[in-house]
Amino acid sequence: MENIIINGGRELHGSVKLQGSKNSILPILAASAATGGVSVLHNCPKLSDVEAAIAILRHIGCKVQRKGHTVIVDSSDVNGFEIPDSLMREMRSSIVFLGALLARFGKAKVSAPGGCEIGLRPIDLHLCALRRMGTSISEEGGMLECKCPDGLFGRHVTLNFPSVGATENIMLAAMNAKGETVITNAAREPEIVDLAEYLNKCGMNITGAGQSVIRISGGKISGAEHRIIPDRIVASTFMAAVACAGGRINVKDVEKEHLAPVIPVFENAGCIFDFNGKEMTVESFGRPRRVRLLRTMPYPGFPTDSQALFMAVAAKASGTSIISEKIFENRFRHVPELIKMGADIRVEDCCVAVVEGVKKLHGARVTACDLRGGSALAVAATGAEGQTVIENIHHIDRGCEAFEETLSALGADIKRVALLQE
Ligand code: UD1
């Protein structure tokens, strides 16, 4: 067990390189299992969620090597189509392996993921689409048993919500489907585009990724070399930290286009941006300004993953900000923790937070309840007076590589301490 301790009140200055995207590498690792070849994946972040995906790959028979930020997956001898509950439970998004296993074996047995910290997270859209593509699915003792005895078939699938995971699972299942698969109301996130680019390098023919209608047809599939896109949510973590603590930092390896939904919001709060190719400079001095209304939406709207991070900024802004979260039903668990740090926030109807900005936040002992909520507490702590102790930091390690080293390199007073086991 470890905690993070932050002594707030230091401006951030300096330069950091942005890590590769967690939400991109996970479905690409799953896809690599279905190629039957060797994939060389660059810019893979070192995260516990990535290690959980690698453990699943090894369990089903892939040979996986990591060399720094490059992961090499050889799936030529894959032989397992069953993922035990213990591995599935490590990471909820491992449900994306379902589509990959069906493409590779025409069958799969995985445990049904339950809800998680941020909400119920059903997978009805995934299962409905896979059934339409020819899969019979039964559930027994918490395990999903899936078979497509006649193979998978390309179909027209309309999602009633542009679910990221469902779009990915359909794309993966389509790797081995007969005929064209068309997804209408597909998720448009940059991570979907990255998955399509990797799959096209593997021999598939996917058009429309990044738009609402994606057309997929298979081909002769092999492994491929690919570089994972930069992590747009970690980029917004840096923006929020600068807005809270003040300062001027340079972030290398950013994709400006992916940040288009968040930049205007941080600009309204007082951040000043300068982009030069793949480099972003962000500065903020003085108290942030309130943002009247912020709504989380599917891409290209403001990401739900950046909501907690922005709330840390709004907590010390001048004026009242309203934050509406309708993507996940349980994504305000950081609110009581921010309140311990002096924030004035009330939640109405479970999905609207009224944030009355206070002049100063102060240090407190707080608990990370989920990944982005935990990072938001650290961001708030960099701009708070006194010492903050953050518990349950394994949530942060799921998605932020070398979190305290990076913030420390920017001048924050932050360290990780191991707790003695009783
Ligand atoms: C992915 C991201 C997560 C991000 C989210 C929304 C990964 C590993 N995770 O999660 O960080 O916050 O996109 O941008 O990429 N839903 C259903 N039925 C379904 C599927 C989803 O009702 O079958 C609902 C969910 O409960 C949620 C909403 O749709 O309320 C969005 O979920 P989805 O887009 O699927 O998110 P994930 O893929 O789980």
mmCIF file with all atom_site columns, N, CA and C in Angstrom, residues 241-298:
data_model
loop_
_atom_site.group_PDB
_atom_site.id
_atom_site.type_symbol
_atom_site.label_atom_id
_atom_site.label_alt_id
_atom_site.label_comp_id
_atom_site.label_asym_id
_atom_site.label_entity_id
_atom_site.label_seq_id
_atom_site.pdbx_PDB_ins_code
_atom_site.Cartn_x
_atom_site.Cartn_y
_atom_site.Cartn_z
_atom_site.occupancy
_atom_site.B_iso_or_equiv
_atom_site.pdbx_formal_charge
_atom_site.auth_seq_id
_atom_site.auth_comp_id
_atom_site.auth_asym_id
_atom_site.auth_atom_id
_atom_site.pdbx_PDB_model_num
ATOM 1   N N  . ALA A 1 241 ? -3.580  20.982 -13.883 1.00 0.00 ? 241 ALA A N  1
ATOM 2   C CA . ALA A 1 241 ? -2.576  21.225 -12.839 1.00 0.00 ? 241 ALA A CA 1
ATOM 3   C C  . ALA A 1 241 ? -2.021  22.647 -12.954 1.00 0.00 ? 241 ALA A C  1
ATOM 4   N N  . VAL A 1 242 ? -1.775  23.082 -14.195 1.00 0.00 ? 242 VAL A N  1
ATOM 5   C CA . VAL A 1 242 ? -1.255  24.445 -14.379 1.00 0.00 ? 242 VAL A CA 1
ATOM 6   C C  . VAL A 1 242 ? -2.317  25.466 -13.973 1.00 0.00 ? 242 VAL A C  1
ATOM 7   N N  . ALA A 1 243 ? -3.579  25.182 -14.330 1.00 0.00 ? 243 ALA A N  1
ATOM 8   C CA . ALA A 1 243 ? -4.647  26.119 -13.958 1.00 0.00 ? 243 ALA A CA 1
ATOM 9   C C  . ALA A 1 243 ? -4.765  26.216 -12.436 1.00 0.00 ? 243 ALA A C  1
ATOM 10  N N  . CYS A 1 244 ? -4.565  25.106 -11.728 1.00 0.00 ? 244 CYS A N  1
ATOM 11  C CA . CYS A 1 244 ? -4.692  25.114 -10.257 1.00 0.00 ? 244 CYS A CA 1
ATOM 12  C C  . CYS A 1 244 ? -3.468  25.710 -9.566  1.00 0.00 ? 244 CYS A C  1
ATOM 13  N N  . ALA A 1 245 ? -2.273  25.278 -10.023 1.00 0.00 ? 245 ALA A N  1
ATOM 14  C CA . ALA A 1 245 ? -1.054  25.677 -9.301  1.00 0.00 ? 245 ALA A CA 1
ATOM 15  C C  . ALA A 1 245 ? -0.457  26.967 -9.848  1.00 0.00 ? 245 ALA A C  1
ATOM 16  N N  . GLY A 1 246 ? -0.821  27.332 -11.102 1.00 0.00 ? 246 GLY A N  1
ATOM 17  C CA . GLY A 1 246 ? -0.183  28.451 -11.782 1.00 0.00 ? 246 GLY A CA 1
ATOM 18  C C  . GLY A 1 246 ? 1.120   27.988 -12.406 1.00 0.00 ? 246 GLY A C  1
ATOM 19  N N  . GLY A 1 247 ? 1.631   28.753 -13.368 1.00 0.00 ? 247 GLY A N  1
ATOM 20  C CA . GLY A 1 247 ? 2.912   28.437 -13.999 1.00 0.00 ? 247 GLY A CA 1
ATOM 21  C C  . GLY A 1 247 ? 2.802   28.346 -15.507 1.00 0.00 ? 247 GLY A C  1
ATOM 22  N N  . ARG A 1 248 ? 3.866   27.819 -16.083 1.00 0.00 ? 248 ARG A N  1
ATOM 23  C CA . ARG A 1 248 ? 3.934   27.731 -17.557 1.00 0.00 ? 248 ARG A CA 1
ATOM 24  C C  . ARG A 1 248 ? 4.694   26.469 -17.895 1.00 0.00 ? 248 ARG A C  1
ATOM 25  N N  . ILE A 1 249 ? 4.064   25.534 -18.578 1.00 0.00 ? 249 ILE A N  1
ATOM 26  C CA . ILE A 1 249 ? 4.757   24.281 -18.903 1.00 0.00 ? 249 ILE A CA 1
ATOM 27  C C  . ILE A 1 249 ? 4.648   23.985 -20.388 1.00 0.00 ? 249 ILE A C  1
ATOM 28  N N  . ASN A 1 250 ? 5.603   23.146 -20.818 1.00 0.00 ? 250 ASN A N  1
ATOM 29  C CA . ASN A 1 250 ? 5.644   22.733 -22.211 1.00 0.00 ? 250 ASN A CA 1
ATOM 30  C C  . ASN A 1 250 ? 5.405   21.224 -22.234 1.00 0.00 ? 250 ASN A C  1
ATOM 31  N N  . VAL A 1 251 ? 4.460   20.791 -23.057 1.00 0.00 ? 251 VAL A N  1
ATOM 32  C CA . VAL A 1 251 ? 4.146   19.356 -23.136 1.00 0.00 ? 251 VAL A CA 1
ATOM 33  C C  . VAL A 1 251 ? 4.457   18.881 -24.557 1.00 0.00 ? 251 VAL A C  1
ATOM 34  N N  . LYS A 1 252 ? 5.338   17.890 -24.652 1.00 0.00 ? 252 LYS A N  1
ATOM 35  C CA . LYS A 1 252 ? 5.751   17.384 -25.971 1.00 0.00 ? 252 LYS A CA 1
ATOM 36  C C  . LYS A 1 252 ? 4.897   16.184 -26.370 1.00 0.00 ? 252 LYS A C  1
ATOM 37  N N  . ASP A 1 253 ? 4.783   15.998 -27.667 1.00 0.00 ? 253 ASP A N  1
ATOM 38  C CA . ASP A 1 253 ? 4.053   14.877 -28.273 1.00 0.00 ? 253 ASP A CA 1
ATOM 39  C C  . ASP A 1 253 ? 2.550   14.961 -28.021 1.00 0.00 ? 253 ASP A C  1
ATOM 40  N N  . VAL A 1 254 ? 1.996   16.155 -28.270 1.00 0.00 ? 254 VAL A N  1
ATOM 41  C CA . VAL A 1 254 ? 0.531   16.274 -28.159 1.00 0.00 ? 254 VAL A CA 1
ATOM 42  C C  . VAL A 1 254 ? -0.096  16.269 -29.552 1.00 0.00 ? 254 VAL A C  1
ATOM 43  N N  . GLU A 1 255 ? -1.335  15.887 -29.637 1.00 0.00 ? 255 GLU A N  1
ATOM 44  C CA . GLU A 1 255 ? -2.090  15.934 -30.894 1.00 0.00 ? 255 GLU A CA 1
ATOM 45  C C  . GLU A 1 255 ? -3.149  17.012 -30.685 1.00 0.00 ? 255 GLU A C  1
ATOM 46  N N  . LYS A 1 256 ? -2.893  18.203 -31.236 1.00 0.00 ? 256 LYS A N  1
ATOM 47  C CA . LYS A 1 256 ? -3.762  19.359 -30.949 1.00 0.00 ? 256 LYS A CA 1
ATOM 48  C C  . LYS A 1 256 ? -5.234  19.063 -31.269 1.00 0.00 ? 256 LYS A C  1
ATOM 49  N N  . GLU A 1 257 ? -5.433  18.376 -32.405 1.00 0.00 ? 257 GLU A N  1
ATOM 50  C CA . GLU A 1 257 ? -6.816  18.119 -32.844 1.00 0.00 ? 257 GLU A CA 1
ATOM 51  C C  . GLU A 1 257 ? -7.606  17.327 -31.771 1.00 0.00 ? 257 GLU A C  1
ATOM 52  N N  . HIS A 1 258 ? -6.922  16.404 -31.090 1.00 0.00 ? 258 HIS A N  1
ATOM 53  C CA . HIS A 1 258 ? -7.623  15.598 -30.080 1.00 0.00 ? 258 HIS A CA 1
ATOM 54  C C  . HIS A 1 258 ? -8.019  16.433 -28.859 1.00 0.00 ? 258 HIS A C  1
ATOM 55  N N  . LEU A 1 259 ? -7.353  17.593 -28.724 1.00 0.00 ? 259 LEU A N  1
ATOM 56  C CA . LEU A 1 259 ? -7.594  18.421 -27.535 1.00 0.00 ? 259 LEU A CA 1
ATOM 57  C C  . LEU A 1 259 ? -8.631  19.508 -27.796 1.00 0.00 ? 259 LEU A C  1
ATOM 58  N N  . ALA A 1 260 ? -9.136  19.545 -29.043 1.00 0.00 ? 260 ALA A N  1
ATOM 59  C CA . ALA A 1 260 ? -10.080 20.607 -29.426 1.00 0.00 ? 260 ALA A CA 1
ATOM 60  C C  . ALA A 1 260 ? -11.288 20.700 -28.468 1.00 0.00 ? 260 ALA A C  1
ATOM 61  N N  . PRO A 1 261 ? -11.815 19.582 -27.939 1.00 0.00 ? 261 PRO A N  1
ATOM 62  C CA . PRO A 1 261 ? -12.967 19.721 -27.038 1.00 0.00 ? 261 PRO A CA 1
ATOM 63  C C  . PRO A 1 261 ? -12.625 20.358 -25.689 1.00 0.00 ? 261 PRO A C  1
ATOM 64  N N  . VAL A 1 262 ? -11.367 20.282 -25.256 1.00 0.00 ? 262 VAL A N  1
ATOM 65  C CA . VAL A 1 262 ? -11.059 20.792 -23.908 1.00 0.00 ? 262 VAL A CA 1
ATOM 66  C C  . VAL A 1 262 ? -10.406 22.179 -23.927 1.00 0.00 ? 262 VAL A C  1
ATOM 67  N N  . ILE A 1 263 ? -9.709  22.521 -25.022 1.00 0.00 ? 263 ILE A N  1
ATOM 68  C CA . ILE A 1 263 ? -8.956  23.788 -25.031 1.00 0.00 ? 263 ILE A CA 1
ATOM 69  C C  . ILE A 1 263 ? -9.857  25.004 -24.756 1.00 0.00 ? 263 ILE A C  1
ATOM 70  N N  . PRO A 1 264 ? -11.002 25.142 -25.437 1.00 0.00 ? 264 PRO A N  1
ATOM 71  C CA . PRO A 1 264 ? -11.815 26.346 -25.181 1.00 0.00 ? 264 PRO A CA 1
ATOM 72  C C  . PRO A 1 264 ? -12.283 26.437 -23.728 1.00 0.00 ? 264 PRO A C  1
ATOM 73  N N  . VAL A 1 265 ? -12.505 25.298 -23.091 1.00 0.00 ? 265 VAL A N  1
ATOM 74  C CA . VAL A 1 265 ? -12.974 25.310 -21.700 1.00 0.00 ? 265 VAL A CA 1
ATOM 75  C C  . VAL A 1 265 ? -11.854 25.818 -20.785 1.00 0.00 ? 265 VAL A C  1
ATOM 76  N N  . PHE A 1 266 ? -10.640 25.302 -21.013 1.00 0.00 ? 266 PHE A N  1
ATOM 77  C CA . PHE A 1 266 ? -9.514  25.764 -20.189 1.00 0.00 ? 266 PHE A CA 1
ATOM 78  C C  . PHE A 1 266 ? -9.165  27.221 -20.524 1.00 0.00 ? 266 PHE A C  1
ATOM 79  N N  . GLU A 1 267 ? -9.363  27.620 -21.792 1.00 0.00 ? 267 GLU A N  1
ATOM 80  C CA . GLU A 1 267 ? -9.139  29.037 -22.140 1.00 0.00 ? 267 GLU A CA 1
ATOM 81  C C  . GLU A 1 267 ? -10.126 29.922 -21.394 1.00 0.00 ? 267 GLU A C  1
ATOM 82  N N  . ASN A 1 268 ? -11.379 29.498 -21.357 1.00 0.00 ? 268 ASN A N  1
ATOM 83  C CA . ASN A 1 268 ? -12.384 30.287 -20.617 1.00 0.00 ? 268 ASN A CA 1
ATOM 84  C C  . ASN A 1 268 ? -12.001 30.415 -19.157 1.00 0.00 ? 268 ASN A C  1
ATOM 85  N N  . ALA A 1 269 ? -11.319 29.377 -18.644 1.00 0.00 ? 269 ALA A N  1
ATOM 86  C CA . ALA A 1 269 ? -10.922 29.410 -17.229 1.00 0.00 ? 269 ALA A CA 1
ATOM 87  C C  . ALA A 1 269 ? -9.647  30.241 -17.023 1.00 0.00 ? 269 ALA A C  1
ATOM 88  N N  . GLY A 1 270 ? -9.053  30.732 -18.122 1.00 0.00 ? 270 GLY A N  1
ATOM 89  C CA . GLY A 1 270 ? -7.891  31.628 -17.980 1.00 0.00 ? 270 GLY A CA 1
ATOM 90  C C  . GLY A 1 270 ? -6.575  31.059 -18.470 1.00 0.00 ? 270 GLY A C  1
ATOM 91  N N  . CYS A 1 271 ? -6.549  29.835 -18.986 1.00 0.00 ? 271 CYS A N  1
ATOM 92  C CA . CYS A 1 271 ? -5.285  29.275 -19.503 1.00 0.00 ? 271 CYS A CA 1
ATOM 93  C C  . CYS A 1 271 ? -4.973  29.896 -20.869 1.00 0.00 ? 271 CYS A C  1
ATOM 94  N N  . ILE A 1 272 ? -3.691  30.050 -21.130 1.00 0.00 ? 272 ILE A N  1
ATOM 95  C CA . ILE A 1 272 ? -3.253  30.555 -22.440 1.00 0.00 ? 272 ILE A CA 1
ATOM 96  C C  . ILE A 1 272 ? -2.428  29.461 -23.106 1.00 0.00 ? 272 ILE A C  1
ATOM 97  N N  . PHE A 1 273 ? -2.789  29.129 -24.343 1.00 0.00 ? 273 PHE A N  1
ATOM 98  C CA . PHE A 1 273 ? -2.141  28.022 -25.055 1.00 0.00 ? 273 PHE A CA 1
ATOM 99  C C  . PHE A 1 273 ? -1.329  28.540 -26.224 1.00 0.00 ? 273 PHE A C  1
ATOM 100 N N  . ASP A 1 274 ? -0.254  27.819 -26.492 1.00 0.00 ? 274 ASP A N  1
ATOM 101 C CA . ASP A 1 274 ? 0.506   28.071 -27.713 1.00 0.00 ? 274 ASP A CA 1
ATOM 102 C C  . ASP A 1 274 ? 0.917   26.712 -28.273 1.00 0.00 ? 274 ASP A C  1
ATOM 103 N N  . PHE A 1 275 ? 0.643   26.473 -29.540 1.00 0.00 ? 275 PHE A N  1
ATOM 104 C CA . PHE A 1 275 ? 0.990   25.181 -30.142 1.00 0.00 ? 275 PHE A CA 1
ATOM 105 C C  . PHE A 1 275 ? 2.044   25.395 -31.210 1.00 0.00 ? 275 PHE A C  1
ATOM 106 N N  . ASN A 1 276 ? 3.001   24.474 -31.208 1.00 0.00 ? 276 ASN A N  1
ATOM 107 C CA . ASN A 1 276 ? 4.018   24.500 -32.246 1.00 0.00 ? 276 ASN A CA 1
ATOM 108 C C  . ASN A 1 276 ? 4.219   23.046 -32.673 1.00 0.00 ? 276 ASN A C  1
ATOM 109 N N  . GLY A 1 277 ? 3.615   22.649 -33.770 1.00 0.00 ? 277 GLY A N  1
ATOM 110 C CA . GLY A 1 277 ? 3.683   21.247 -34.178 1.00 0.00 ? 277 GLY A CA 1
ATOM 111 C C  . GLY A 1 277 ? 3.110   20.360 -33.092 1.00 0.00 ? 277 GLY A C  1
ATOM 112 N N  . LYS A 1 278 ? 3.914   19.430 -32.600 1.00 0.00 ? 278 LYS A N  1
ATOM 113 C CA . LYS A 1 278 ? 3.429   18.479 -31.581 1.00 0.00 ? 278 LYS A CA 1
ATOM 114 C C  . LYS A 1 278 ? 3.717   18.968 -30.162 1.00 0.00 ? 278 LYS A C  1
ATOM 115 N N  . GLU A 1 279 ? 4.054   20.260 -30.022 1.00 0.00 ? 279 GLU A N  1
ATOM 116 C CA . GLU A 1 279 ? 4.320   20.788 -28.667 1.00 0.00 ? 279 GLU A CA 1
ATOM 117 C C  . GLU A 1 279 ? 3.251   21.777 -28.246 1.00 0.00 ? 279 GLU A C  1
ATOM 118 N N  . MET A 1 280 ? 2.900   21.691 -26.986 1.00 0.00 ? 280 MET A N  1
ATOM 119 C CA . MET A 1 280 ? 1.895   22.612 -26.437 1.00 0.00 ? 280 MET A CA 1
ATOM 120 C C  . MET A 1 280 ? 2.507   23.349 -25.250 1.00 0.00 ? 280 MET A C  1
ATOM 121 N N  . THR A 1 281 ? 2.374   24.654 -25.256 1.00 0.00 ? 281 THR A N  1
ATOM 122 C CA . THR A 1 281 ? 2.742   25.404 -24.050 1.00 0.00 ? 281 THR A CA 1
ATOM 123 C C  . THR A 1 281 ? 1.440   25.899 -23.437 1.00 0.00 ? 281 THR A C  1
ATOM 124 N N  . VAL A 1 282 ? 1.301   25.672 -22.137 1.00 0.00 ? 282 VAL A N  1
ATOM 125 C CA . VAL A 1 282 ? 0.104   26.173 -21.453 1.00 0.00 ? 282 VAL A CA 1
ATOM 126 C C  . VAL A 1 282 ? 0.552   26.962 -20.232 1.00 0.00 ? 282 VAL A C  1
ATOM 127 N N  . GLU A 1 283 ? -0.048  28.150 -20.066 1.00 0.00 ? 283 GLU A N  1
ATOM 128 C CA . GLU A 1 283 ? 0.291   28.939 -18.884 1.00 0.00 ? 283 GLU A CA 1
ATOM 129 C C  . GLU A 1 283 ? -0.970  29.473 -18.236 1.00 0.00 ? 283 GLU A C  1
ATOM 130 N N  . SER A 1 284 ? -0.851  29.700 -16.960 1.00 0.00 ? 284 SER A N  1
ATOM 131 C CA . SER A 1 284 ? -1.968  30.277 -16.217 1.00 0.00 ? 284 SER A CA 1
ATOM 132 C C  . SER A 1 284 ? -1.392  30.933 -14.972 1.00 0.00 ? 284 SER A C  1
ATOM 133 N N  . PHE A 1 285 ? -1.753  32.181 -14.776 1.00 0.00 ? 285 PHE A N  1
ATOM 134 C CA . PHE A 1 285 ? -1.287  32.866 -13.563 1.00 0.00 ? 285 PHE A CA 1
ATOM 135 C C  . PHE A 1 285 ? -2.497  33.523 -12.920 1.00 0.00 ? 285 PHE A C  1
ATOM 136 N N  . GLY A 1 286 ? -2.547  33.510 -11.620 1.00 0.00 ? 286 GLY A N  1
ATOM 137 C CA . GLY A 1 286 ? -3.694  34.103 -10.932 1.00 0.00 ? 286 GLY A CA 1
ATOM 138 C C  . GLY A 1 286 ? -4.826  33.095 -10.808 1.00 0.00 ? 286 GLY A C  1
ATOM 139 N N  . ARG A 1 287 ? -5.907  33.576 -10.224 1.00 0.00 ? 287 ARG A N  1
ATOM 140 C CA . ARG A 1 287 ? -7.039  32.681 -9.925  1.00 0.00 ? 287 ARG A CA 1
ATOM 141 C C  . ARG A 1 287 ? -7.779  32.298 -11.216 1.00 0.00 ? 287 ARG A C  1
ATOM 142 N N  . PRO A 1 288 ? -8.133  31.012 -11.383 1.00 0.00 ? 288 PRO A N  1
ATOM 143 C CA . PRO A 1 288 ? -8.896  30.643 -12.579 1.00 0.00 ? 288 PRO A CA 1
ATOM 144 C C  . PRO A 1 288 ? -10.267 31.333 -12.583 1.00 0.00 ? 288 PRO A C  1
ATOM 145 N N  . ARG A 1 289 ? -10.855 31.396 -13.781 1.00 0.00 ? 289 ARG A N  1
ATOM 146 C CA . ARG A 1 289 ? -12.206 31.973 -13.896 1.00 0.00 ? 289 ARG A CA 1
ATOM 147 C C  . ARG A 1 289 ? -13.230 30.846 -13.965 1.00 0.00 ? 289 ARG A C  1
ATOM 148 N N  . ARG A 1 290 ? -14.431 31.121 -13.522 1.00 0.00 ? 290 ARG A N  1
ATOM 149 C CA . ARG A 1 290 ? -15.483 30.103 -13.580 1.00 0.00 ? 290 ARG A CA 1
ATOM 150 C C  . ARG A 1 290 ? -15.865 29.829 -15.042 1.00 0.00 ? 290 ARG A C  1
ATOM 151 N N  . VAL A 1 291 ? -16.430 28.652 -15.266 1.00 0.00 ? 291 VAL A N  1
ATOM 152 C CA . VAL A 1 291 ? -17.033 28.343 -16.560 1.00 0.00 ? 291 VAL A CA 1
ATOM 153 C C  . VAL A 1 291 ? -18.504 28.126 -16.273 1.00 0.00 ? 291 VAL A C  1
ATOM 154 N N  . ARG A 1 292 ? -19.367 28.913 -16.938 1.00 0.00 ? 292 ARG A N  1
ATOM 155 C CA . ARG A 1 292 ? -20.797 28.893 -16.565 1.00 0.00 ? 292 ARG A CA 1
ATOM 156 C C  . ARG A 1 292 ? -21.379 27.485 -16.552 1.00 0.00 ? 292 ARG A C  1
ATOM 157 N N  . LEU A 1 293 ? -21.238 26.777 -17.688 1.00 0.00 ? 293 LEU A N  1
ATOM 158 C CA . LEU A 1 293 ? -21.859 25.446 -17.790 1.00 0.00 ? 293 LEU A CA 1
ATOM 159 C C  . LEU A 1 293 ? -20.947 24.533 -18.588 1.00 0.00 ? 293 LEU A C  1
ATOM 160 N N  . LEU A 1 294 ? -20.623 23.397 -18.004 1.00 0.00 ? 294 LEU A N  1
ATOM 161 C CA . LEU A 1 294 ? -19.807 22.399 -18.696 1.00 0.00 ? 294 LEU A CA 1
ATOM 162 C C  . LEU A 1 294 ? -20.584 21.095 -18.718 1.00 0.00 ? 294 LEU A C  1
ATOM 163 N N  . ARG A 1 295 ? -20.783 20.560 -19.925 1.00 0.00 ? 295 ARG A N  1
ATOM 164 C CA . ARG A 1 295 ? -21.511 19.279 -20.051 1.00 0.00 ? 295 ARG A CA 1
ATOM 165 C C  . ARG A 1 295 ? -20.579 18.255 -20.638 1.00 0.00 ? 295 ARG A C  1
ATOM 166 N N  . THR A 1 296 ? -20.502 17.072 -20.047 1.00 0.00 ? 296 THR A N  1
ATOM 167 C CA . THR A 1 296 ? -19.700 16.010 -20.666 1.00 0.00 ? 296 THR A CA 1
ATOM 168 C C  . THR A 1 296 ? -20.526 15.362 -21.772 1.00 0.00 ? 296 THR A C  1
ATOM 169 N N  . MET A 1 297 ? -19.855 14.999 -22.843 1.00 0.00 ? 297 MET A N  1
ATOM 170 C CA . MET A 1 297 ? -20.548 14.445 -24.019 1.00 0.00 ? 297 MET A CA 1
ATOM 171 C C  . MET A 1 297 ? -19.624 13.464 -24.712 1.00 0.00 ? 297 MET A C  1
ATOM 172 N N  . PRO A 1 298 ? -20.182 12.604 -25.564 1.00 0.00 ? 298 PRO A N  1
ATOM 173 C CA . PRO A 1 298 ? -19.300 11.792 -26.404 1.00 0.00 ? 298 PRO A CA 1
ATOM 174 C C  . PRO A 1 298 ? -18.461 12.712 -27.303 1.00 0.00 ? 298 PRO A C  1
#
